[in-house]
XYZ file of C-alpha atoms in Angstrom:
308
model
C 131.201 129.192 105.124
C 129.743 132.045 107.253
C 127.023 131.012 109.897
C 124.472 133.951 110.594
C 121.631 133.418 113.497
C 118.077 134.745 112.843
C 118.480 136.347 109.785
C 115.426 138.742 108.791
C 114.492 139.181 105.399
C 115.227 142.795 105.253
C 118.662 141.996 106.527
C 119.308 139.021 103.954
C 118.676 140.841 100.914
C 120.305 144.049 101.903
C 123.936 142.551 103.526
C 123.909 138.965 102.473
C 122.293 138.251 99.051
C 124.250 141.113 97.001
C 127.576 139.004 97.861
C 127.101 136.363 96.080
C 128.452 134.352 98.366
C 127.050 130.712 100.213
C 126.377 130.957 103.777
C 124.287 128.889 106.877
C 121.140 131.039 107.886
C 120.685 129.305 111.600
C 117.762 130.106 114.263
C 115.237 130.421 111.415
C 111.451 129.660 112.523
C 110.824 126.186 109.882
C 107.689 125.344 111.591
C 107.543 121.675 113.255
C 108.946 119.872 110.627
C 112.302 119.343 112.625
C 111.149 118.099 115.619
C 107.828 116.215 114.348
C 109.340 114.685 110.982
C 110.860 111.113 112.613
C 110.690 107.747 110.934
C 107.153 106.690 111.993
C 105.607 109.917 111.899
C 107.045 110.017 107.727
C 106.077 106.574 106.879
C 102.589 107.284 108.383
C 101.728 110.530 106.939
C 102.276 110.021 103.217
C 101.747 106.053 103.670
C 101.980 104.173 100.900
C 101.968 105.981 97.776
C 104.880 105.068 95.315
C 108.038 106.851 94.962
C 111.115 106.487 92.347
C 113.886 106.582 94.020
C 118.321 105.925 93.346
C 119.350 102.828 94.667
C 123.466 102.875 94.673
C 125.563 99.928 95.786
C 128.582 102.379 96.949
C 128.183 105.526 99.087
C 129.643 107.720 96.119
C 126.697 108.366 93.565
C 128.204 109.126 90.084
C 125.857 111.160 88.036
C 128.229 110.689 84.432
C 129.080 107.000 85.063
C 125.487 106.656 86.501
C 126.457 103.981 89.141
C 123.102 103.945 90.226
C 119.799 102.203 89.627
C 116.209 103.711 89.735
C 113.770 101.676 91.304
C 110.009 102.287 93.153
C 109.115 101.313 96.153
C 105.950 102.457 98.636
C 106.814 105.886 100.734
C 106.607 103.956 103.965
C 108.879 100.794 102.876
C 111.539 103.256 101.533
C 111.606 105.730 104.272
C 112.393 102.708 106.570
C 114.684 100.902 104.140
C 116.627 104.330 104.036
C 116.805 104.950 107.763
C 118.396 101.422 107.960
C 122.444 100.525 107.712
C 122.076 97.195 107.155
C 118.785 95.468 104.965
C 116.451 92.185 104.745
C 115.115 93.586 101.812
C 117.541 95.446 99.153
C 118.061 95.777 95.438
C 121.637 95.342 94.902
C 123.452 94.720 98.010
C 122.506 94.464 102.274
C 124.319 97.816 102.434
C 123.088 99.560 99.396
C 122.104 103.388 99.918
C 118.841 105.436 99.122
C 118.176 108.626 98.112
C 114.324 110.185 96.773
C 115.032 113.146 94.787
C 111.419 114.331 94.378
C 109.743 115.487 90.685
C 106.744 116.969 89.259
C 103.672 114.254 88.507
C 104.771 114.652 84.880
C 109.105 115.072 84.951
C 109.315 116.513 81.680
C 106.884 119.379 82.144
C 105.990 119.655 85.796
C 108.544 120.866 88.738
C 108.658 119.438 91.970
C 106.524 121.024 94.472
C 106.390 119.625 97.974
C 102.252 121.232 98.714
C 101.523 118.860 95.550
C 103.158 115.852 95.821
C 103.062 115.344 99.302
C 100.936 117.840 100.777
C 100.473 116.486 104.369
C 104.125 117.103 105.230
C 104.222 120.567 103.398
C 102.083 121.691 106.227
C 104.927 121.724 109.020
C 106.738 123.522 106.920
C 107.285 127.547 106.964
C 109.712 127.650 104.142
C 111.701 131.218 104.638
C 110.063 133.930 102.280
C 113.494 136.126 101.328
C 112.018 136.450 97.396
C 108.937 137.395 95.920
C 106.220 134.411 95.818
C 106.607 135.341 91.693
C 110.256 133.838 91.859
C 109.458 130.660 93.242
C 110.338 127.885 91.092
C 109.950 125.099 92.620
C 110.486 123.179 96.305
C 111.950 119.629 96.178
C 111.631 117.288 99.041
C 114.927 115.365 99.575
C 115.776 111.911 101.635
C 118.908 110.073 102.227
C 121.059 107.084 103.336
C 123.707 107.809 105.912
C 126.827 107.958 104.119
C 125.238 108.879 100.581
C 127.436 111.323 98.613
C 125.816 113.481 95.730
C 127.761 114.273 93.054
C 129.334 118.223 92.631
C 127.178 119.921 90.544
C 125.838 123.427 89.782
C 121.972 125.009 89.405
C 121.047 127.701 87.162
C 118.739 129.092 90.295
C 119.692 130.424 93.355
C 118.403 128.193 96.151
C 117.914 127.130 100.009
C 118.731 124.272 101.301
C 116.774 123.215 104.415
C 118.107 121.172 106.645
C 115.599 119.640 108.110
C 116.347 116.523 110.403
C 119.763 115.110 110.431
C 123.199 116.589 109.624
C 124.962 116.943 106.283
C 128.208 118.362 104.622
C 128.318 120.725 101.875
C 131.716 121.356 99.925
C 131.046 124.179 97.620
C 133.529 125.511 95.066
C 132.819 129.158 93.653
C 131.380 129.607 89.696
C 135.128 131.120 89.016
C 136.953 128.046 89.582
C 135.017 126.682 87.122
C 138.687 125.646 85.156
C 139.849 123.442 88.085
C 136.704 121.144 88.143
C 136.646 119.088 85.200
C 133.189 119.918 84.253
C 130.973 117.551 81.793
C 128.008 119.988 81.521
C 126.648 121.177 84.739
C 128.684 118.299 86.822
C 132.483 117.645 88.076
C 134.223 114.499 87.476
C 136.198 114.939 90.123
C 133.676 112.258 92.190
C 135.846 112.112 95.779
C 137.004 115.403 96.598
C 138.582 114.960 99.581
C 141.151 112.224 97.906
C 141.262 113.433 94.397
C 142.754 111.399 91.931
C 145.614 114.187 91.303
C 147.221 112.536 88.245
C 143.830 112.389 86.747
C 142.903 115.783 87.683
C 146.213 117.922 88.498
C 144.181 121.030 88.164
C 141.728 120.583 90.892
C 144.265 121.404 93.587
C 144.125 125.333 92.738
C 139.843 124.981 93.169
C 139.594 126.781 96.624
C 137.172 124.912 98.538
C 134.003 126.271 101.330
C 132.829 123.497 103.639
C 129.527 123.564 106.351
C 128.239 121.212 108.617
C 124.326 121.458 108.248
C 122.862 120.397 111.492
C 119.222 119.932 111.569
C 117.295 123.386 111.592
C 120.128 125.200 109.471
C 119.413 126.269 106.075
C 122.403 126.965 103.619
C 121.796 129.464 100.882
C 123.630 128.639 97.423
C 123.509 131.176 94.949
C 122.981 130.146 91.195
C 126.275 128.551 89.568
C 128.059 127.838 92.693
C 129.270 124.292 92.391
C 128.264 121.967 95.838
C 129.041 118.315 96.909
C 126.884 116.938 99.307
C 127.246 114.253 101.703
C 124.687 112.614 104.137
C 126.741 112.599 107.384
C 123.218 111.001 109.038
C 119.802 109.511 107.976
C 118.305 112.475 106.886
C 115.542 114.776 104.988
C 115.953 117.814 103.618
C 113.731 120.210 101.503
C 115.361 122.626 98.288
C 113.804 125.476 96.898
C 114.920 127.256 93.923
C 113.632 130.532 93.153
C 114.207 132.509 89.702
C 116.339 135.869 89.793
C 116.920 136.546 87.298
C 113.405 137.593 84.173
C 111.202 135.015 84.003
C 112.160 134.537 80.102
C 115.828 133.980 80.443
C 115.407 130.485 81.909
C 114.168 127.449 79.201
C 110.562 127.137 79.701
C 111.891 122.831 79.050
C 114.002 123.186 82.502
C 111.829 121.160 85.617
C 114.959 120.855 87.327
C 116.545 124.518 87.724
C 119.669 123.163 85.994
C 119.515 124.339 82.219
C 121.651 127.144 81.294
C 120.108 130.241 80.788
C 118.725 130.733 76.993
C 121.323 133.431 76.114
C 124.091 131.100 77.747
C 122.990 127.811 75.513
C 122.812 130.233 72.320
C 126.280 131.478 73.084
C 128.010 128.098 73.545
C 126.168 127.054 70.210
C 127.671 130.139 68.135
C 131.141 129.086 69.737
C 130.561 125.560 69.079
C 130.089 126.890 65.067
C 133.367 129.281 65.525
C 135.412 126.556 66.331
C 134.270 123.784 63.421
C 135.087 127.225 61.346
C 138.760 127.609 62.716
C 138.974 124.214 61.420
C 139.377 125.041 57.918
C 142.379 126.643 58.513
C 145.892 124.311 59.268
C 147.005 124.139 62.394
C 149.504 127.286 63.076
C 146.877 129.269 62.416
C 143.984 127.609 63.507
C 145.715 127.786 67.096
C 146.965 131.355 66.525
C 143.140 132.628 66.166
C 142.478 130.279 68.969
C 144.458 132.454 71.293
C 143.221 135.597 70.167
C 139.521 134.601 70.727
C 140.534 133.465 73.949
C 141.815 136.776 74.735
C 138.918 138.465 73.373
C 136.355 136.639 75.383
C 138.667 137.787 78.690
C 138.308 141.202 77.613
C 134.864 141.588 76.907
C 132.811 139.408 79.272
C 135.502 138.284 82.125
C 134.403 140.286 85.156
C 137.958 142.047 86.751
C 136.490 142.708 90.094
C 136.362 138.890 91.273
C 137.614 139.360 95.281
């Protein structure tokens, strides 16, 4: 992935954000979060207020087999718990991993907004203002465990992800190798990609993948349907936002997470969904006969042919 130093805005959305493409935006002016935000000063600004977090007994977090427990613990306690290796007090095991994913006061109506729930530390922040303060959807405020891997997964939004203190790394596969992924809704099976299980998954091999290093102070921008894996190569915190580019009233007015396919997306996969229980009717020569042709109707009316 591409690493660009002090990026303007002007610059960004005339040469970068047309592409498409991810890339690492470094030498951006994020305020004093990254030098100010250390253990102590964290634990001591938002204090004791509860937080649900995922508690995960192995380093690989498995959205589909959900390998992972939810649990609550004070801001302070679990800011401390997740800058440790080893702990007194755990869940599961001494070695057990963290991560706060943070959400809206109410999750199935409200988006996650850092200047709400935790407004002290959305001071130190100057979040990068390449859209129009219209398109903002919503800013979520991320910790991890060392060693925590996130699942590979795609948003419906085009984001930024702030690095803000420690250093991760992002494997990102493009929306077109969508085939090679082994996708159960928006999220790959294919948990470890670095070792894949090839026999499982032969197809993965052709998915071409992009890999940064985020070092504290870089912000990565991933556009909407890119797929990304994440891992936490450090302790660290990190802070999303997801802004809307596309009208306002093709997203679901349901979606608090920037992850629900756009309406005219989920009303096209339910009119396929009712084509295909229809080709059942017919045996199975022809039922796979029509198959094909839809297939090749699809390609020629909505595959783009201009994919570099």
């Amino acid at each position: 992935v591409e690493r660009l130093q002090a990026v303007t805005r002007e610059r960004f959305l005339r040469d970068i954000y047309p592409r498409r493409k991810p890339v690492v935006l470094t030498g951006l002016e994020l305020g004093p979060c990254t030098t100010k935000w250390t253990v102590d000063y964290l634990s001591q600004a938002e204090g004791s207020k509860e937080v649900k977090i995922h508690v995960s007994a192995v380093p690989q977090m498995d959205f589909l087999s959900k390998n992972f427990v939810y649990r609550t613990l004070p801001f302070d306690v679990f800011v401390r718990r997740a800058a440790e290796v080893k702990h007194k007090d755990y869940f599961l095991t001494e070695d057990e991993k963290y991560y706060l994913r943070s959400v809206g006061e109410d999750v199935r109506k409200d988006i996650a907004d850092i200047r709400k729930q935790f407004p002290i530390l959305a001071e130190d922040v100057h979040i990068p203002e390449y859209f129009e303060k219209e398109q903002f959807f919503s800013s979520v405020f991320r910790i991890s465990s060392a060693g925590l891997q996130l699942w590979t997964h795609y948003d419906v939004m085009d984001n930024f992800l702030i690095q803000v203190t420690g250093k991760k790394r992002v494997v990102l596969y493009s929306p077109r190798d969508a085939p090679y992924l082994y996708l159960s809704g928006t999220k790959s099976e294919v948990l470890d990609v670095d070792n894949p299980d090839l026999e499982k998954y032969p197809l993965f091999v052709k998915a071409k993948r992009y890999q940064c290093v985020l070092e504290a102070g870089d912000v990565l921008f991933i556009p909407a349907l890119w797929f990304h894996n994440v891992i936490s190569e450090e302790f660290g915190v990190a802070l999303n936002v997801f802004w809307k580019h596309l009208p306002a009233e093709s997203y679901d007015k349901t979606d608090t997470y920037g992850n629900k396919d756009p309406m005219a997306a989920s009303r096209a996969i339910q009119i396929l969904d009712r084509a295909l229980k229809t080709l059942e009717e017919l045996p199975e020569e022809y039922r796979d006969f029509y198959a094909r042709r839809m297939v090749l109707r699809i390609q020629e009316k909505a595959y783009r042919n201009d994919y570099g």
